[in-house]
Structures are given as C-alpha cells and as structure tokens.
Coordinates of C-alpha atoms in Angstrom, one line a residue:
X1 CA 49.6 -8.1 15.3
X2 CA 46.3 -6.3 15.9
X3 CA 43.1 -7.9 16.4
X4 CA 41.7 -7.4 12.7
X5 CA 44.9 -9.3 11.5
X6 CA 44.5 -12.1 13.9
X7 CA 40.9 -12.6 13.1
X8 CA 41.7 -12.5 9.5
X9 CA 44.5 -15.0 9.6
X10 CA 42.4 -17.2 11.7
X11 CA 39.6 -17.0 9.3
X12 CA 41.7 -17.9 6.3
X13 CA 43.4 -20.8 8.1
X14 CA 40.1 -22.0 9.4
X15 CA 38.4 -22.0 5.9
X16 CA 41.7 -23.8 4.4
X17 CA 41.5 -26.6 7.2
X18 CA 37.7 -27.0 6.7
X19 CA 38.0 -27.1 3.0
X20 CA 40.9 -29.4 2.9
X21 CA 39.3 -31.9 5.4
X22 CA 36.1 -31.9 3.4
X23 CA 37.7 -32.6 0.2
X24 CA 40.0 -35.1 1.5
X25 CA 37.4 -37.1 3.4
X26 CA 35.1 -37.3 0.4
X27 CA 37.5 -37.9 -2.7
X28 CA 37.7 -41.6 -4.1
X29 CA 38.7 -43.5 -7.2
X30 CA 35.9 -41.9 -9.2
X31 CA 36.9 -38.1 -8.5
X32 CA 39.3 -37.4 -11.3
X33 CA 37.1 -39.3 -13.9
X34 CA 34.0 -37.4 -12.9
X35 CA 35.9 -33.9 -12.8
X36 CA 37.2 -34.6 -16.2
X37 CA 33.6 -34.3 -17.4
X38 CA 33.2 -30.9 -15.7
X39 CA 32.2 -28.0 -17.9
X40 CA 33.9 -24.6 -17.1
X41 CA 30.9 -22.7 -18.5
X42 CA 28.9 -23.8 -15.3
X43 CA 31.5 -21.5 -13.1
X44 CA 30.4 -18.5 -15.3
X45 CA 26.7 -19.3 -14.9
X46 CA 27.2 -19.6 -11.2
X47 CA 28.8 -16.4 -10.8
X48 CA 26.0 -14.9 -12.9
X49 CA 23.5 -16.4 -10.4
X50 CA 25.2 -14.9 -7.5
X51 CA 25.6 -11.5 -9.3
X52 CA 21.8 -11.6 -10.0
X53 CA 21.2 -12.4 -6.2
X54 CA 23.3 -9.6 -5.1
X55 CA 21.4 -7.2 -7.4
X56 CA 18.1 -8.2 -6.0
X57 CA 19.7 -7.7 -2.6
X58 CA 20.9 -4.2 -3.3
X59 CA 17.4 -3.4 -5.1
X60 CA 15.4 -4.4 -2.2
X61 CA 17.6 -2.3 0.3
X62 CA 17.1 0.6 -1.9
X63 CA 13.3 0.2 -2.0
X64 CA 13.2 -0.2 1.9
X65 CA 15.3 2.9 2.3
X66 CA 13.0 4.8 0.0
X67 CA 10.0 3.6 2.1
X68 CA 11.9 5.0 5.2
X69 CA 11.8 8.3 3.4
X70 CA 15.7 8.2 2.9
X71 CA 17.6 7.7 -0.3
X72 CA 20.8 5.6 -1.2
X73 CA 22.3 5.0 -4.7
X74 CA 22.6 1.4 -6.0
X75 CA 26.3 1.8 -5.5
X76 CA 25.9 2.6 -1.9
X77 CA 23.5 -0.4 -1.6
X78 CA 25.9 -2.7 -3.1
X79 CA 28.6 -1.7 -0.5
X80 CA 26.0 -2.3 2.5
X81 CA 25.4 -5.9 0.8
X82 CA 29.3 -6.8 0.5
X83 CA 30.2 -5.3 3.9
X84 CA 27.6 -7.4 5.5
X85 CA 29.4 -10.5 3.9
X86 CA 32.9 -9.4 5.0
X87 CA 32.1 -8.9 8.9
X88 CA 29.5 -11.6 9.0
X89 CA 32.3 -14.1 8.0
X90 CA 34.8 -12.3 10.2
X91 CA 32.8 -12.6 13.4
X92 CA 31.3 -15.4 15.4
X93 CA 27.5 -16.0 14.8
X94 CA 27.7 -13.6 12.0
X95 CA 26.9 -10.8 14.5
X96 CA 29.3 -8.3 12.7
X97 CA 27.1 -8.5 9.6
X98 CA 24.7 -6.1 11.2
X99 CA 27.3 -3.9 12.2
X100 CA 28.7 -3.5 8.7
X101 CA 25.2 -2.7 7.4
X102 CA 24.8 0.1 10.1
X103 CA 28.2 1.3 9.2
X104 CA 27.6 1.6 5.4
X105 CA 24.1 2.9 5.7
X106 CA 25.2 5.7 8.2
X107 CA 27.8 6.5 5.6
X108 CA 25.4 6.8 2.8
X109 CA 23.6 9.3 5.1
X110 CA 20.7 7.2 6.7
X111 CA 20.1 8.2 10.3
X112 CA 21.3 5.6 12.9
X113 CA 17.8 4.8 14.1
X114 CA 16.4 4.3 10.7
X115 CA 19.5 2.4 9.7
X116 CA 19.0 -0.1 12.7
X117 CA 15.5 -0.7 11.7
X118 CA 16.1 -1.3 7.9
X119 CA 18.8 -3.9 9.1
X120 CA 16.3 -5.8 11.3
X121 CA 13.8 -5.5 8.3
X122 CA 16.3 -7.0 5.9
X123 CA 17.0 -9.9 8.1
X124 CA 13.3 -10.7 9.1
X125 CA 12.1 -10.7 5.5
X126 CA 14.8 -13.3 4.5
X127 CA 14.2 -15.7 7.5
X128 CA 10.3 -15.2 6.8
X129 CA 10.8 -16.2 3.2
X130 CA 12.7 -19.3 4.2
X131 CA 10.2 -20.1 7.0
X132 CA 7.2 -19.9 4.2
X133 CA 9.4 -22.2 2.1
X134 CA 9.6 -25.0 4.7
X135 CA 6.3 -26.6 4.5
X136 CA 6.8 -27.2 0.7
X137 CA 10.1 -28.7 1.4
X138 CA 8.9 -31.1 4.2
X139 CA 5.9 -32.2 2.0
X140 CA 8.1 -33.2 -0.9
X141 CA 11.4 -34.3 0.7
X142 CA 11.0 -37.1 3.2
X143 CA 13.8 -37.7 5.8
X144 CA 15.7 -34.6 5.2
X145 CA 17.0 -34.7 8.8
X146 CA 18.1 -37.9 10.6
X147 CA 16.1 -39.1 13.5
X148 CA 13.5 -36.4 12.9
X149 CA 10.4 -37.0 11.1
X150 CA 9.0 -34.6 8.4
X151 CA 5.7 -34.3 10.5
X152 CA 7.8 -33.1 13.6
X153 CA 9.8 -30.6 11.3
X154 CA 6.4 -29.5 9.8
X155 CA 5.0 -29.1 13.4
X156 CA 8.1 -26.9 14.5
X157 CA 7.8 -24.8 11.3
X158 CA 4.1 -24.0 11.8
X159 CA 4.8 -23.2 15.6
X160 CA 7.5 -20.9 14.5
X161 CA 5.3 -19.2 11.9
X162 CA 2.5 -18.8 14.5
X163 CA 5.0 -17.6 17.1
X164 CA 6.3 -15.0 14.6
X165 CA 2.8 -13.7 13.9
X166 CA 1.9 -13.5 17.5
X167 CA 5.3 -11.4 18.2
X168 CA 4.3 -9.1 15.0
X169 CA 0.8 -8.6 16.1
X170 CA 1.7 -8.4 19.9
X171 CA 4.4 -5.8 19.1
X172 CA 2.4 -3.8 16.7
X173 CA -0.5 -3.3 19.2
X174 CA 1.5 -2.9 22.2
X175 CA 0.5 -6.1 23.9
X176 CA 4.1 -7.3 24.4
X177 CA 5.2 -4.1 26.1
X178 CA 4.1 -5.4 29.6
X179 CA 5.8 -8.9 28.9
X180 CA 9.1 -7.2 27.9
X181 CA 9.0 -5.1 31.4
X182 CA 8.1 -8.1 33.2
X183 CA 11.0 -10.5 31.7
X184 CA 13.5 -7.6 31.9
X185 CA 12.7 -6.6 35.6
X186 CA 15.3 -8.5 37.2
X187 CA 18.2 -7.7 34.7
X188 CA 21.0 -5.1 35.3
X189 CA 20.4 -1.7 34.0
X190 CA 22.8 -1.7 31.1
X191 CA 21.3 -5.1 29.6
X192 CA 17.8 -3.9 30.4
X193 CA 18.5 -0.9 28.3
X194 CA 19.9 -2.9 25.5
X195 CA 16.9 -5.2 25.5
X196 CA 14.3 -2.2 25.3
X197 CA 16.5 -0.7 22.6
X198 CA 16.1 -4.0 20.5
X199 CA 12.4 -4.2 21.4
X200 CA 12.0 -0.6 20.4
X201 CA 13.7 -1.1 16.9
X202 CA 11.8 -4.3 16.5
X203 CA 8.5 -2.2 16.8
X204 CA 9.6 0.4 14.3
X205 CA 10.8 -2.4 12.0
X206 CA 7.3 -3.9 12.1
X207 CA 5.7 -0.5 11.8
X208 CA 7.7 0.2 8.7
X209 CA 6.7 -3.3 7.2
X210 CA 3.0 -2.3 7.7
X211 CA 3.7 1.4 6.5
X212 CA 3.7 0.6 2.7
X213 CA 2.3 -3.0 2.0
X214 CA 2.5 -2.9 -1.8
X215 CA 6.1 -1.6 -1.7
X216 CA 7.0 -4.2 1.0
X217 CA 5.5 -6.9 -1.1
X218 CA 7.9 -6.1 -3.9
X219 CA 10.6 -5.9 -1.2
X220 CA 9.6 -9.4 0.0
X221 CA 9.6 -10.7 -3.7
X222 CA 13.0 -9.4 -4.1
X223 CA 14.2 -11.0 -0.8
X224 CA 13.0 -14.4 -2.3
X225 CA 14.7 -13.8 -5.6
X226 CA 18.0 -12.8 -3.8
X227 CA 18.0 -16.0 -2.0
X228 CA 17.0 -18.2 -4.9
X229 CA 19.6 -16.8 -7.2
X230 CA 22.4 -17.3 -4.6
X231 CA 21.2 -20.9 -3.9
X232 CA 21.0 -21.6 -7.8
X233 CA 24.9 -21.8 -7.7
X234 CA 24.6 -25.4 -6.8
X235 CA 22.3 -26.5 -9.7
X236 CA 24.6 -24.6 -12.2
X237 CA 27.7 -26.5 -10.7
X238 CA 25.8 -29.7 -11.0
X239 CA 24.8 -29.2 -14.6
X240 CA 28.7 -28.6 -15.2
X241 CA 29.2 -32.1 -14.0
X242 CA 26.7 -33.5 -16.3
X243 CA 24.0 -34.0 -13.9
X244 CA 20.7 -33.5 -15.8
X245 CA 18.2 -35.9 -14.3
X246 CA 18.4 -34.5 -10.7
X247 CA 15.2 -33.6 -8.8
X248 CA 15.8 -29.9 -9.0
X249 CA 12.8 -29.2 -6.7
X250 CA 14.7 -31.3 -4.0
X251 CA 18.1 -29.7 -4.6
X252 CA 16.9 -26.1 -4.2
X253 CA 14.7 -27.3 -1.2
X254 CA 17.6 -28.8 0.5
X255 CA 19.8 -25.5 -0.3
X256 CA 17.0 -23.5 1.6
X257 CA 16.8 -26.0 4.4
X258 CA 20.7 -26.0 5.0
X259 CA 20.7 -21.9 4.6
X260 CA 17.9 -21.8 7.2
X261 CA 20.2 -23.6 9.7
X262 CA 23.1 -21.5 9.0
X263 CA 21.2 -18.4 10.4
X264 CA 21.6 -20.0 13.8
X265 CA 25.1 -21.5 13.6
X266 CA 27.7 -19.9 16.0
X267 CA 30.6 -20.3 13.8
X268 CA 31.9 -17.4 11.5
X269 CA 29.6 -17.4 8.4
X270 CA 28.4 -21.0 9.4
X271 CA 32.0 -22.4 8.5
X272 CA 32.1 -26.2 9.1
X273 CA 28.5 -26.5 9.6
X274 CA 27.8 -25.6 5.9
X275 CA 30.3 -27.9 4.3
X276 CA 29.3 -30.9 6.5
X277 CA 25.7 -30.2 5.9
X278 CA 26.2 -30.1 2.4
X279 CA 28.1 -33.2 2.1
X280 CA 25.2 -35.0 3.9
X281 CA 22.5 -33.6 1.9
X282 CA 23.9 -34.1 -1.5
X283 CA 26.2 -37.0 -1.4
X284 CA 23.7 -39.1 -3.3
X285 CA 22.9 -36.4 -5.8
X286 CA 26.5 -35.3 -6.7
X287 CA 28.7 -37.6 -8.9
X288 CA 30.9 -39.9 -6.8
X289 CA 33.8 -38.4 -5.3
X290 CA 32.9 -34.7 -6.0
X291 CA 30.5 -33.9 -3.4
X292 CA 33.4 -32.1 -1.2
X293 CA 34.8 -30.2 -4.1
X294 CA 31.2 -28.8 -5.0
X295 CA 30.7 -27.9 -1.3
X296 CA 33.9 -26.0 -1.4
X297 CA 33.3 -24.4 -4.8
X298 CA 29.5 -23.4 -3.4
X299 CA 31.1 -21.6 -0.5
X300 CA 33.9 -20.0 -2.6
X301 CA 31.4 -18.4 -4.9
X302 CA 28.7 -17.7 -2.4
X303 CA 30.6 -16.5 0.6
X304 CA 34.5 -16.2 0.2
X305 CA 34.5 -14.1 -2.9
X306 CA 32.0 -11.6 -1.6
X307 CA 34.0 -11.5 1.4
X308 CA 37.0 -10.3 -0.3
X309 CA 34.8 -7.6 -2.3
X310 CA 33.5 -6.6 1.2
X311 CA 36.9 -6.4 2.6
X312 CA 37.9 -4.0 -0.3
X313 CA 34.9 -1.7 0.3
X314 CA 35.4 -1.9 4.0
X315 CA 39.0 -0.7 3.9
X316 CA 38.4 1.9 1.0
X317 CA 35.4 3.6 2.8
X318 CA 36.5 3.4 6.4
X319 CA 40.2 2.5 6.4
X320 CA 42.1 -0.1 8.5
X321 CA 42.3 1.7 11.7
X322 CA 38.5 2.3 12.0
X323 CA 37.8 -1.3 11.2
X324 CA 40.3 -2.3 14.1
X325 CA 38.6 -0.1 16.3
X326 CA 35.1 -1.7 15.5
X327 CA 36.6 -5.2 16.2
X328 CA 38.2 -4.0 19.5
X329 CA 34.7 -3.0 20.8

C-alpha cells in the first residue's frame, strides 16, 4: 500500500473514531426526542450557506489573480479552493493546503512565484479578518476560554494586531531585512535559503496588498463573507432543531473563535480539536443530547464533503501517481 492510500485510510479511520467518540460521549436520554424535531430543510440551508462561502472564496481568488496581472476562470478557482480542502485535511497542520493551491494555480497558468504570493495573501487576509473580529467577540461573550479572562484575551489580540502591523510596515519598507539576516546567521544554508525565500514571498505578498487598495478592499470583504457563510452552517442546523431564541451574535462569535484556533492546530484539518472545542463552546446552546451530532454534521458539511470534492478534482487533474509523488516528498 503506497503512502497516499495509507494516509487516506488513516484519515478515514481517524474521522470515524473521533466522530464516534464525540457522539457516544454526548448522547443522553433526550437525544432521540430532540432529534425527532429536526427539520431536513436545515441541511439544505446549510449546504447552500457553504456553497455561497465557496463561491466567495473562488471569487476573491479570481480578483487576486487579476491584481497580479494573471487570469483564471471561476472553474479553475473552484479547483484551487477544493484542492486546498483535500490536502489540508490529508496532511498534519494543514500544510498540504498551500501545496494544493500552488499545484492548481500553476496548472491554471499562474507562474510559480506569483502563485506562492497569492497563497500567502489568501491566508493572511483570512487570518486578518478573524483577528479583527476578536475584540467584538471578547467584549460580548464573557468567559469564552476557561481560566483566561476576556481582558487577557483582548490584550493578546491587540498585541497580535500590533505585531502584524509592525511586520507589514517593517517588511514593506525593508526594516526587517537586517533582522532576518541576523536571525538566520547561524542556520544551515538550506534552512537559511528557505527562510529567505519565505520572507521574500511575504514581502511580495505585502506589496501586492498595497498595489491596488480598492480591489484589495473588495477581496477582504469577500474573505469575510466566505468565512461567515461557512460558519453559518451551525445556525442553520440549530434552526432545524427548533432553536430560535439563541444569541446568534454569540453563536457566530464562538464559531469565529474556534476556527481561529484551528489555524494553529497540529492535527489534520483540526480533527479532534474542532469537535472537542465545539462540544465545549455549544453544549449549553444546542438541545440536550445533540451537541456531538451537530458537531459531526458541521464537520461533515464544512470539511469532509469539500475534502471528497477536492479528492475528485486532484485525481482528475493530476492523477493518482502525481499525488503520491507529492506526498512522498
């Protein structure tokens, strides 16, 4: 069995085990009674929400490519989006997502250098949107993280925001060049070259962000709409369970907070952390005995179905042998 099949089988088993544990540990005597009230139309609504999110993701990518003086079709942009889901879930720490985006962008005719910059910009915009949302979440939702006050979380967020601004300004004006050279002085040549290449690509990404501010503002808005539509899966499912009096501000805020954490989890696609975090954050909002089931449904619609679509596109465009070579690198 080659490396691709080993990882694929391992992922399927991991997802099944985690999903089973989450559901088993959260069901109770009220589960069937509450599930009996579930309305199937909410599944359709959730799928529409994630589809709209994917559209905004593809649209922002097309606009970014246009800013870089290249051109791709909406279908090619969709391949990039779903390919990202596939390899991000197949590799630890979601590192494969960036590789998949580069693969599909190069296949669409975008030069490697520009493709690398576009991938970095795409990620930076998503994280920046989530960081901007954090203060509004912490001001509204007290005690979101156990043992850590919202004041502390607010301080961490504002510090991160300032650090991002310093990095952006420092890289844009060349102030960080000396710092990077100093930090990498004792590194091995191969690692040093990688650090320099990443720093160069980051500078190019920042330059692209400032190249067309009006267009980038549109891209940033599409980034936010993309994420909000995908996070809206959970409110859709809650409505299907008859939850109409929830604090939807808090629900969306907690989805944003949870997904921000998932950017930095070491497990494939955040598996385990996502389900556990969801159960903790929404156990009081979701009807008794259904929080684990809703967590698994959320992951199925938001991650696993896009993963399978990404698998189809990856095998169709590049073939099984090419994918296996990528995983063996």
